[in-house]
Amino acid sequence: MKIRGHHLLCLLHFEGKGYSRDFIENMYKIKEALEKGKVFFVLNSCNDICRKCPYMEGGLMWRLFLVLYM
């Protein structure tokens, strides 16, 4: 499993609100796997959580891109 460092903090406070159904289901699966001791790697790029994010497009977080570059 591959996770960005900040997602570890997100998982601590995740309540299943504010995202798409696919993202929420994926986040719960990942959270459960980590709680059971699944091995994971910390990355600084797109990962297993990002792949279901409704803001991902073409490997980029377009919402973040708009904030940083517009």
C-alpha atoms as a PDB file:
ATOM      1  CA  MET A   1       0.000   0.000   0.000  1.00  0.00           C
ATOM      2  CA  LYS A   2       1.263   3.484  -0.873  1.00  0.00           C
ATOM      3  CA  ILE A   3       0.248   6.595   1.071  1.00  0.00           C
ATOM      4  CA  ARG A   4       1.287  10.248   1.150  1.00  0.00           C
ATOM      5  CA  GLY A   5       2.544  11.380   4.540  1.00  0.00           C
ATOM      6  CA  HIS A   6      -0.286  13.861   5.151  1.00  0.00           C
ATOM      7  CA  HIS A   7      -2.855  11.127   4.522  1.00  0.00           C
ATOM      8  CA  LEU A   8      -1.777   9.490   7.774  1.00  0.00           C
ATOM      9  CA  LEU A   9      -3.102  12.594   9.543  1.00  0.00           C
ATOM     10  CA  CYS A  10      -6.235  12.620   7.376  1.00  0.00           C
ATOM     11  CA  LEU A  11      -6.970   9.025   8.360  1.00  0.00           C
ATOM     12  CA  LEU A  12      -6.900   9.908  12.064  1.00  0.00           C
ATOM     13  CA  HIS A  13      -9.809  12.323  11.652  1.00  0.00           C
ATOM     14  CA  PHE A  14     -11.649  10.798   8.688  1.00  0.00           C
ATOM     15  CA  GLU A  15     -15.436  10.801   9.172  1.00  0.00           C
ATOM     16  CA  GLY A  16     -16.621   9.812   5.691  1.00  0.00           C
ATOM     17  CA  LYS A  17     -18.015  13.221   4.798  1.00  0.00           C
ATOM     18  CA  GLY A  18     -17.463  15.688   1.981  1.00  0.00           C
ATOM     19  CA  TYR A  19     -16.148  13.410  -0.763  1.00  0.00           C
ATOM     20  CA  SER A  20     -17.488  11.073  -3.432  1.00  0.00           C
ATOM     21  CA  ARG A  21     -18.871   7.660  -2.487  1.00  0.00           C
ATOM     22  CA  ASP A  22     -15.934   5.935  -4.252  1.00  0.00           C
ATOM     23  CA  PHE A  23     -13.429   7.994  -2.266  1.00  0.00           C
ATOM     24  CA  ILE A  24     -15.176   7.309   1.049  1.00  0.00           C
ATOM     25  CA  GLU A  25     -15.367   3.554   0.444  1.00  0.00           C
ATOM     26  CA  ASN A  26     -11.711   3.452  -0.616  1.00  0.00           C
ATOM     27  CA  MET A  27     -10.622   5.464   2.432  1.00  0.00           C
ATOM     28  CA  TYR A  28     -12.487   3.124   4.794  1.00  0.00           C
ATOM     29  CA  LYS A  29     -10.847   0.084   3.141  1.00  0.00           C
ATOM     30  CA  ILE A  30      -7.398   1.619   3.488  1.00  0.00           C
ATOM     31  CA  LYS A  31      -8.029   2.683   7.089  1.00  0.00           C
ATOM     32  CA  GLU A  32      -9.204  -0.807   7.984  1.00  0.00           C
ATOM     33  CA  ALA A  33      -6.185  -2.427   6.305  1.00  0.00           C
ATOM     34  CA  LEU A  34      -3.789  -0.155   8.199  1.00  0.00           C
ATOM     35  CA  GLU A  35      -5.549  -0.849  11.495  1.00  0.00           C
ATOM     36  CA  LYS A  36      -5.003  -4.572  10.830  1.00  0.00           C
ATOM     37  CA  GLY A  37      -1.267  -3.953  10.363  1.00  0.00           C
ATOM     38  CA  LYS A  38      -0.900  -3.909   6.580  1.00  0.00           C
ATOM     39  CA  VAL A  39       2.535  -2.743   5.479  1.00  0.00           C
ATOM     40  CA  PHE A  40       2.601   0.643   3.727  1.00  0.00           C
ATOM     41  CA  PHE A  41       5.106   2.960   2.074  1.00  0.00           C
ATOM     42  CA  VAL A  42       5.079   6.736   2.475  1.00  0.00           C
ATOM     43  CA  LEU A  43       5.347   8.606  -0.835  1.00  0.00           C
ATOM     44  CA  ASN A  44       5.337  12.210  -1.999  1.00  0.00           C
ATOM     45  CA  SER A  45       3.254  11.494  -5.107  1.00  0.00           C
ATOM     46  CA  CYS A  46      -0.161  10.122  -6.055  1.00  0.00           C
ATOM     47  CA  ASN A  47      -1.060   6.981  -4.158  1.00  0.00           C
ATOM     48  CA  ASP A  48      -3.768   4.501  -3.184  1.00  0.00           C
ATOM     49  CA  ILE A  49      -5.889   7.202  -1.538  1.00  0.00           C
ATOM     50  CA  CYS A  50      -5.468   9.774  -4.325  1.00  0.00           C
ATOM     51  CA  ARG A  51      -6.618   7.364  -7.026  1.00  0.00           C
ATOM     52  CA  LYS A  52     -10.245   7.653  -5.842  1.00  0.00           C
ATOM     53  CA  CYS A  53     -10.187  11.372  -5.050  1.00  0.00           C
ATOM     54  CA  PRO A  54     -12.836  13.329  -6.977  1.00  0.00           C
ATOM     55  CA  TYR A  55     -10.279  16.138  -7.510  1.00  0.00           C
ATOM     56  CA  MET A  56      -7.727  13.916  -9.282  1.00  0.00           C
ATOM     57  CA  GLU A  57      -7.441  14.283 -13.024  1.00  0.00           C
ATOM     58  CA  GLY A  58      -4.553  13.020 -15.123  1.00  0.00           C
ATOM     59  CA  GLY A  59      -2.423  12.318 -12.046  1.00  0.00           C
ATOM     60  CA  LEU A  60      -2.814  15.881 -10.719  1.00  0.00           C
ATOM     61  CA  MET A  61      -4.932  17.339  -7.959  1.00  0.00           C
ATOM     62  CA  TRP A  62      -6.616  19.992 -10.126  1.00  0.00           C
ATOM     63  CA  ARG A  63      -8.108  21.841  -7.161  1.00  0.00           C
ATOM     64  CA  LEU A  64      -4.647  22.287  -5.623  1.00  0.00           C
ATOM     65  CA  PHE A  65      -3.242  23.214  -9.037  1.00  0.00           C
ATOM     66  CA  LEU A  66      -5.818  26.002  -9.387  1.00  0.00           C
ATOM     67  CA  VAL A  67      -4.961  27.389  -5.949  1.00  0.00           C
ATOM     68  CA  LEU A  68      -1.207  27.308  -6.524  1.00  0.00           C
ATOM     69  CA  TYR A  69      -0.987  28.429 -10.120  1.00  0.00           C
ATOM     70  CA  MET A  70      -3.976  30.647 -10.912  1.00  0.00           C
END
